[in-house]
């Protein structure tokens, strides 16, 4: 009897397992972390976004529209255009006052012109003050304009020039082109002779027409020297420096010059680069 009951129980258990296996399982509940994708229209957005949990992939918050750029102000007129406008207005008022000289037109022109004169006076005043306060801008420190400063500058300049002239004969000589028929040569010849004697500079006097000179008895007659030096062949008197170190001619000038001017030119041409003495 017990053995028979045991067999019966085993058969019932097997039948139950078979029955369970043959029955379909119910669908698993949706995960709380992954809600189903819901497609909504624009009108449904508030319902779905406010009352339903749509998941992290559904963007209920609309992206903010980029703010419109603030209106860019128009660039201000340049100083040049403003000044051109002032000039144009002044010319227009002047022309109108001349063509239609009514009291109103003339008064308008005078008033506007006075405004511009005041503006120019202010500019001039500020300019002068800026120069006073910045020595790099004050050109009078290099070339004084006051009587006292100019005298001191001239004395220093003369001293420097005399030093240069004193050493000039070691390297330079002079060519002096003259003509017996040249009235200016009669004035220039003693000046050249005096400067050359003072600084012991050798002078080679050349007669362009073959005539003599009482200031340079040891002259020579020209044989195309001026053309070879690149000088103007028809102008006398002419003074030329000869640089023995470089074998080149340096024209000093034509016509009559004072002794100081002749020495200043020689000084500048032999000791100052162009643009360094201004």
Coordinates of C-alpha atoms in Angstrom, one line a residue:
X1 CA 0.0 0.0 0.0
X2 CA 2.7 2.6 0.8
X3 CA 4.5 1.8 -2.4
X4 CA 1.4 2.2 -4.4
X5 CA 0.7 5.6 -2.9
X6 CA 4.2 6.8 -3.6
X7 CA 3.9 6.0 -7.3
X8 CA 0.6 7.8 -7.5
X9 CA 2.2 11.0 -6.0
X10 CA 5.1 10.9 -8.4
X11 CA 2.6 10.6 -11.4
X12 CA 0.6 13.6 -10.1
X13 CA 3.8 15.7 -9.7
X14 CA 4.9 14.8 -13.3
X15 CA 1.5 15.8 -14.6
X16 CA 1.6 19.1 -12.9
X17 CA 5.0 19.9 -14.2
X18 CA 3.9 19.0 -17.8
X19 CA 0.8 21.3 -17.4
X20 CA 2.9 24.2 -16.2
X21 CA 5.4 23.9 -19.0
X22 CA 2.6 23.8 -21.7
X23 CA 1.0 27.1 -20.4
X24 CA 2.4 30.4 -21.9
X25 CA 4.1 32.7 -19.4
X26 CA 2.6 36.2 -18.9
X27 CA 4.6 39.2 -20.4
X28 CA 7.1 40.6 -18.0
X29 CA 6.2 44.0 -16.5
X30 CA 7.8 47.0 -18.1
X31 CA 10.9 48.1 -16.3
X32 CA 10.5 51.2 -14.2
X33 CA 13.8 52.5 -15.6
X34 CA 12.9 52.1 -19.3
X35 CA 9.4 53.5 -20.0
X36 CA 8.0 52.9 -23.4
X37 CA 8.7 55.5 -26.2
X38 CA 5.7 57.6 -26.7
X39 CA 5.2 59.7 -29.8
X40 CA 3.4 62.9 -29.1
X41 CA 2.3 65.8 -31.2
X42 CA 3.1 69.4 -30.4
X43 CA -0.3 69.8 -28.8
X44 CA 0.2 66.9 -26.5
X45 CA 3.6 68.0 -25.2
X46 CA 2.3 69.6 -22.1
X47 CA 0.3 66.5 -21.2
X48 CA 3.0 64.1 -21.8
X49 CA 5.8 66.2 -20.3
X50 CA 3.9 67.3 -17.2
X51 CA 1.9 64.2 -16.3
X52 CA 3.8 61.3 -17.7
X53 CA 7.2 59.9 -17.2
X54 CA 8.7 59.6 -20.6
X55 CA 12.3 58.6 -19.9
X56 CA 15.6 60.2 -20.3
X57 CA 15.6 60.0 -24.1
X58 CA 12.5 62.2 -24.5
X59 CA 13.4 66.0 -24.4
X60 CA 10.4 67.8 -23.0
X61 CA 12.4 71.0 -22.4
X62 CA 12.7 72.7 -25.7
X63 CA 16.1 74.2 -26.6
X64 CA 16.3 77.9 -26.1
X65 CA 16.4 79.9 -29.3
X66 CA 19.6 81.8 -29.7
X67 CA 19.1 85.4 -28.7
X68 CA 19.1 87.8 -31.6
X69 CA 22.4 89.7 -31.7
X70 CA 22.0 93.2 -30.4
X71 CA 21.9 95.7 -33.2
X72 CA 25.4 96.6 -34.1
X73 CA 25.8 100.3 -34.0
X74 CA 27.0 101.9 -37.2
X75 CA 30.7 102.7 -37.1
X76 CA 31.4 106.3 -36.3
X77 CA 32.8 108.5 -39.0
X78 CA 36.5 108.7 -39.1
X79 CA 38.4 111.9 -38.1
X80 CA 39.4 112.4 -41.8
X81 CA 35.8 112.3 -43.0
X82 CA 34.7 114.6 -40.2
X83 CA 37.5 117.1 -41.1
X84 CA 36.5 116.8 -44.8
X85 CA 32.9 117.6 -43.9
X86 CA 34.0 120.7 -42.0
X87 CA 36.0 121.9 -45.0
X88 CA 33.1 121.2 -47.3
X89 CA 30.7 123.1 -45.1
X90 CA 33.0 126.0 -44.8
X91 CA 33.4 126.2 -48.6
X92 CA 29.7 125.9 -49.1
X93 CA 28.9 128.7 -46.7
X94 CA 31.5 130.9 -48.2
X95 CA 30.3 130.3 -51.7
X96 CA 26.7 130.9 -50.7
X97 CA 27.7 134.1 -48.9
X98 CA 29.5 135.4 -52.0
X99 CA 26.7 134.4 -54.5
X100 CA 23.9 135.5 -52.2
X101 CA 25.4 138.1 -49.8
X102 CA 22.4 138.4 -47.6
X103 CA 23.0 139.2 -43.9
X104 CA 21.9 135.7 -42.9
X105 CA 24.3 134.0 -45.3
X106 CA 27.2 136.2 -44.5
X107 CA 26.6 135.8 -40.7
X108 CA 26.4 132.0 -41.0
X109 CA 29.7 131.9 -42.9
X110 CA 31.4 134.3 -40.3
X111 CA 30.1 132.3 -37.4
X112 CA 31.2 128.9 -38.8
X113 CA 34.6 130.3 -39.8
X114 CA 35.1 131.7 -36.3
X115 CA 34.4 128.3 -34.9
X116 CA 37.1 126.7 -37.0
X117 CA 39.5 129.5 -36.1
X118 CA 38.9 128.8 -32.5
X119 CA 39.5 125.1 -33.1
X120 CA 42.7 125.8 -35.0
X121 CA 43.9 128.1 -32.1
X122 CA 43.2 125.3 -29.6
X123 CA 45.2 122.8 -31.7
X124 CA 48.1 125.2 -32.0
X125 CA 48.1 125.9 -28.2
X126 CA 48.1 122.1 -27.4
X127 CA 50.8 121.5 -30.0
X128 CA 53.1 124.1 -28.4
X129 CA 52.5 122.7 -24.9
X130 CA 53.2 119.1 -26.0
X131 CA 56.5 120.3 -27.5
X132 CA 57.5 122.1 -24.3
X133 CA 56.8 119.0 -22.2
X134 CA 58.5 116.4 -24.5
X135 CA 62.2 117.2 -25.4
X136 CA 62.1 114.6 -28.2
X137 CA 59.6 116.7 -30.0
X138 CA 61.4 120.0 -29.5
X139 CA 63.3 120.7 -32.7
X140 CA 64.7 124.0 -31.3
X141 CA 67.0 121.9 -29.1
X142 CA 68.8 120.9 -32.3
X143 CA 68.3 124.2 -34.1
X144 CA 67.6 127.0 -31.6
X145 CA 65.5 129.9 -32.8
X146 CA 65.9 132.4 -29.9
X147 CA 68.7 134.9 -30.3
X148 CA 70.7 133.6 -27.3
X149 CA 70.3 129.9 -28.2
X150 CA 71.1 130.6 -31.8
X151 CA 74.3 132.4 -31.0
X152 CA 75.4 129.5 -28.7
X153 CA 74.5 127.0 -31.4
X154 CA 76.4 128.9 -34.1
X155 CA 79.5 129.2 -31.9
X156 CA 79.5 125.4 -31.3
X157 CA 78.9 124.8 -35.0
X158 CA 81.7 127.0 -36.1
X159 CA 84.1 125.3 -33.7
X160 CA 83.2 121.9 -35.0
X161 CA 83.5 123.1 -38.6
X162 CA 87.0 124.6 -38.0
X163 CA 88.1 121.3 -36.5
X164 CA 87.0 119.4 -39.7
X165 CA 88.6 122.1 -42.0
X166 CA 91.9 121.9 -40.1
X167 CA 92.2 118.2 -41.0
X168 CA 90.8 118.4 -44.5
X169 CA 94.1 118.8 -46.4
X170 CA 95.2 115.3 -45.4
X171 CA 92.6 113.8 -47.7
X172 CA 91.0 116.4 -49.9
X173 CA 92.1 119.0 -52.5
X174 CA 90.1 121.6 -54.5
X175 CA 89.6 122.1 -58.3
X176 CA 88.6 125.6 -59.1
X177 CA 87.2 126.3 -62.6
X178 CA 87.2 129.9 -63.8
X179 CA 87.3 132.0 -66.9
X180 CA 89.1 135.2 -67.6
X181 CA 85.9 136.6 -69.2
X182 CA 83.8 135.7 -66.2
X183 CA 82.9 138.7 -63.9
X184 CA 81.7 136.4 -61.1
X185 CA 85.1 134.7 -61.2
X186 CA 86.8 137.9 -60.3
X187 CA 84.7 137.9 -57.1
X188 CA 85.0 134.2 -56.3
X189 CA 88.7 133.7 -57.0
X190 CA 90.0 135.6 -53.9
X191 CA 87.4 133.8 -51.7
X192 CA 88.6 130.4 -52.9
X193 CA 92.2 131.5 -52.5
X194 CA 91.6 132.8 -48.9
X195 CA 89.8 129.7 -47.7
X196 CA 92.5 127.4 -49.2
X197 CA 95.3 129.4 -47.6
X198 CA 93.6 129.4 -44.2
X199 CA 93.3 125.6 -44.1
X200 CA 96.4 124.8 -46.2
X201 CA 94.3 123.1 -48.9
X202 CA 95.9 122.5 -52.3
X203 CA 94.0 124.2 -55.1
X204 CA 94.3 123.3 -58.8
X205 CA 92.9 126.3 -60.8
X206 CA 91.7 125.5 -64.3
X207 CA 91.0 128.2 -66.9
X208 CA 88.0 127.2 -69.0
X209 CA 88.8 129.8 -71.7
X210 CA 92.6 129.8 -71.5
X211 CA 92.8 133.2 -69.9
X212 CA 94.9 133.9 -66.8
X213 CA 93.9 134.7 -63.2
X214 CA 95.8 137.1 -61.1
X215 CA 94.9 135.1 -58.0
X216 CA 96.1 131.8 -59.4
X217 CA 99.1 132.4 -61.6
X218 CA 99.9 128.7 -61.7
X219 CA 96.7 127.8 -63.5
X220 CA 96.2 125.2 -66.2
X221 CA 94.0 125.3 -69.2
X222 CA 91.0 122.9 -69.2
X223 CA 91.3 119.7 -71.3
X224 CA 87.8 118.3 -70.8
X225 CA 88.2 117.8 -67.0
X226 CA 84.7 119.1 -66.1
X227 CA 83.1 116.6 -68.5
X228 CA 85.0 113.7 -67.0
X229 CA 83.9 114.8 -63.5
X230 CA 80.3 115.0 -64.5
X231 CA 80.0 118.8 -64.0
X232 CA 78.0 121.3 -65.9
X233 CA 80.5 122.4 -68.6
X234 CA 79.2 125.9 -69.2
X235 CA 78.9 127.3 -65.7
X236 CA 81.8 129.2 -64.0
X237 CA 83.0 129.7 -61.4
X238 CA 82.8 126.1 -60.1
X239 CA 84.4 124.6 -57.0
X240 CA 85.0 120.8 -56.7
X241 CA 86.4 118.8 -53.9
X242 CA 88.7 115.9 -54.8
X243 CA 88.7 112.9 -52.5
X244 CA 92.1 111.4 -52.8
X245 CA 91.2 108.4 -50.6
X246 CA 88.4 107.3 -53.0
X247 CA 89.6 109.0 -56.2
X248 CA 86.3 110.8 -56.8
X249 CA 85.1 114.4 -57.4
X250 CA 82.5 116.0 -55.1
X251 CA 80.9 119.2 -56.6
X252 CA 80.7 121.9 -53.9
X253 CA 78.8 124.6 -55.9
X254 CA 78.6 127.0 -58.8
X255 CA 78.6 130.8 -58.8
X256 CA 79.7 133.2 -56.1
X257 CA 79.7 132.0 -52.5
X258 CA 80.8 133.7 -49.3
X259 CA 83.8 132.3 -47.4
X260 CA 81.5 131.0 -44.7
X261 CA 79.1 129.4 -47.1
X262 CA 82.0 127.7 -49.0
X263 CA 83.4 126.4 -45.7
X264 CA 80.0 125.2 -44.5
X265 CA 79.4 123.3 -47.7
X266 CA 82.8 121.6 -47.6
X267 CA 82.2 120.8 -43.9
X268 CA 78.8 119.2 -44.6
X269 CA 79.9 117.3 -47.7
X270 CA 82.9 115.8 -45.9
X271 CA 81.6 115.1 -42.4
X272 CA 77.8 114.8 -42.4
X273 CA 75.6 112.2 -44.1
X274 CA 72.6 113.3 -46.0
X275 CA 69.6 113.8 -43.6
X276 CA 71.8 114.1 -40.5
X277 CA 72.0 117.9 -40.5
X278 CA 68.5 119.4 -40.5

